[in-house]
């Protein structure tokens, strides 16, 4: 049981390049999210998904696209990288809505450190 | 609007001293609050949640709805408590759950 796996761990991009950050989970969780972590800003939600085929925007969605074709995978695409997207990106997953306490714990990947030059 | 505020970006205390990390929230619904911790070179992980009223690694947190606060406390800090701590609020809007995080507090325990 690997949990939440993100690839790559590190990436350097030139301004204008595109790339996809991969996220996969093997816990059959319905909810998946992408956050970016910046100093003094905490974790900000980029996009999230409540199940396969369903995605929605978070606080800071501009410049990013997502899709959820399977329960396991939730890739984050940078269409044209900008220096302002230099950050650490975290993917997280949770079980679905419900009353059970364990449904609400979020499990995080190890993060992807992205630098845009 | 839902918001989580952690007023201290940095907090430094000596080993054995009490520690309190502050968290205030703004939410019109019934709050469900969590503390997450990120140790050096490790992934973010759940420390505790208010609904279970548990003590984890000596830490406790009490939800105060009157003051809209969920402060994290430990009576005697240990060096291994040094980490980044995030307060988080689970919100529900139009059937969708979102986890909203505060800005984080970096806790350093000095020997």
PDB file of C-alpha atoms in Angstrom, chain A residues 2 4-5 31 35 37 40-43 45 48 50 57-58 90 94-98 101-102 104-106 108-110, chain B residues 9 32 34 36 38 42-46 49 51-52 54 84 86 90 92-93 95-104:
ATOM      1  CA  UNK A   2       1.961   2.993  -1.293  1.00  0.00           C
ATOM      2  CA  UNK A   4      -0.245   8.858  -2.378  1.00  0.00           C
ATOM      3  CA  UNK A   5       2.624   8.964  -4.855  1.00  0.00           C
ATOM      4  CA  UNK A  31     -11.545  12.946  -3.091  1.00  0.00           C
ATOM      5  CA  UNK A  35      -2.265  22.346  -3.171  1.00  0.00           C
ATOM      6  CA  UNK A  37       2.790  25.594  -0.536  1.00  0.00           C
ATOM      7  CA  UNK A  40       3.845  32.743   4.539  1.00  0.00           C
ATOM      8  CA  UNK A  41       0.876  31.641   2.429  1.00  0.00           C
ATOM      9  CA  UNK A  42       0.336  28.169   3.811  1.00  0.00           C
ATOM     10  CA  UNK A  43      -1.320  25.563   1.614  1.00  0.00           C
ATOM     11  CA  UNK A  45      -6.058  24.755  -2.972  1.00  0.00           C
ATOM     12  CA  UNK A  48      -9.940  19.279  -6.501  1.00  0.00           C
ATOM     13  CA  UNK A  50     -14.857  14.525  -5.830  1.00  0.00           C
ATOM     14  CA  UNK A  57     -11.491  24.924  -9.083  1.00  0.00           C
ATOM     15  CA  UNK A  58      -9.993  25.877  -5.766  1.00  0.00           C
ATOM     16  CA  UNK A  90       1.204  18.625  -2.811  1.00  0.00           C
ATOM     17  CA  UNK A  94      -9.488  11.424   1.209  1.00  0.00           C
ATOM     18  CA  UNK A  95     -12.377   9.066   1.398  1.00  0.00           C
ATOM     19  CA  UNK A  96     -15.755  10.517   0.491  1.00  0.00           C
ATOM     20  CA  UNK A  97     -18.317  12.545   2.333  1.00  0.00           C
ATOM     21  CA  UNK A  98     -19.796  10.824   5.340  1.00  0.00           C
ATOM     22  CA  UNK A 101     -14.407  10.214  11.379  1.00  0.00           C
ATOM     23  CA  UNK A 102     -11.840   8.298   9.362  1.00  0.00           C
ATOM     24  CA  UNK A 104     -12.105  13.014   6.708  1.00  0.00           C
ATOM     25  CA  UNK A 105      -8.368  12.421   7.162  1.00  0.00           C
ATOM     26  CA  UNK A 106      -6.348  13.658   4.196  1.00  0.00           C
ATOM     27  CA  UNK A 108      -0.552  13.648   1.316  1.00  0.00           C
ATOM     28  CA  UNK A 109       2.090  12.873  -1.230  1.00  0.00           C
ATOM     29  CA  UNK A 110       5.724  13.758  -0.565  1.00  0.00           C
TER      30      UNK A 110
ATOM     31  CA  UNK B   9       4.602  32.345  11.338  1.00  0.00           C
ATOM     32  CA  UNK B  32     -14.617  20.313  11.731  1.00  0.00           C
ATOM     33  CA  UNK B  34      -7.679  19.464  12.312  1.00  0.00           C
ATOM     34  CA  UNK B  36      -1.542  18.675  10.459  1.00  0.00           C
ATOM     35  CA  UNK B  38       5.149  18.355   8.615  1.00  0.00           C
ATOM     36  CA  UNK B  42       8.578  14.077   5.733  1.00  0.00           C
ATOM     37  CA  UNK B  43       5.180  14.446   4.175  1.00  0.00           C
ATOM     38  CA  UNK B  44       2.340  16.346   5.749  1.00  0.00           C
ATOM     39  CA  UNK B  45       0.375  14.135   8.143  1.00  0.00           C
ATOM     40  CA  UNK B  46      -2.596  14.382  10.440  1.00  0.00           C
ATOM     41  CA  UNK B  49      -8.789  16.280  14.950  1.00  0.00           C
ATOM     42  CA  UNK B  51     -13.997  15.502  16.860  1.00  0.00           C
ATOM     43  CA  UNK B  52     -11.997  12.703  18.471  1.00  0.00           C
ATOM     44  CA  UNK B  54      -7.652  12.858  21.614  1.00  0.00           C
ATOM     45  CA  UNK B  84       5.718  23.027  10.571  1.00  0.00           C
ATOM     46  CA  UNK B  86      -0.966  23.679   9.935  1.00  0.00           C
ATOM     47  CA  UNK B  90     -13.146  21.078   6.585  1.00  0.00           C
ATOM     48  CA  UNK B  92     -18.861  21.690   2.835  1.00  0.00           C
ATOM     49  CA  UNK B  93     -20.330  23.749   0.013  1.00  0.00           C
ATOM     50  CA  UNK B  95     -22.106  18.943  -1.522  1.00  0.00           C
ATOM     51  CA  UNK B  96     -18.366  19.270  -2.050  1.00  0.00           C
ATOM     52  CA  UNK B  97     -15.859  19.019   0.768  1.00  0.00           C
ATOM     53  CA  UNK B  98     -12.798  21.244   0.844  1.00  0.00           C
ATOM     54  CA  UNK B  99      -9.962  21.318   3.332  1.00  0.00           C
ATOM     55  CA  UNK B 100      -8.862  24.901   3.980  1.00  0.00           C
ATOM     56  CA  UNK B 101      -5.460  25.440   5.584  1.00  0.00           C
ATOM     57  CA  UNK B 102      -3.979  28.240   7.607  1.00  0.00           C
ATOM     58  CA  UNK B 103      -0.670  29.879   6.801  1.00  0.00           C
ATOM     59  CA  UNK B 104       1.260  27.521   9.036  1.00  0.00           C
TER      60      UNK B 104
END
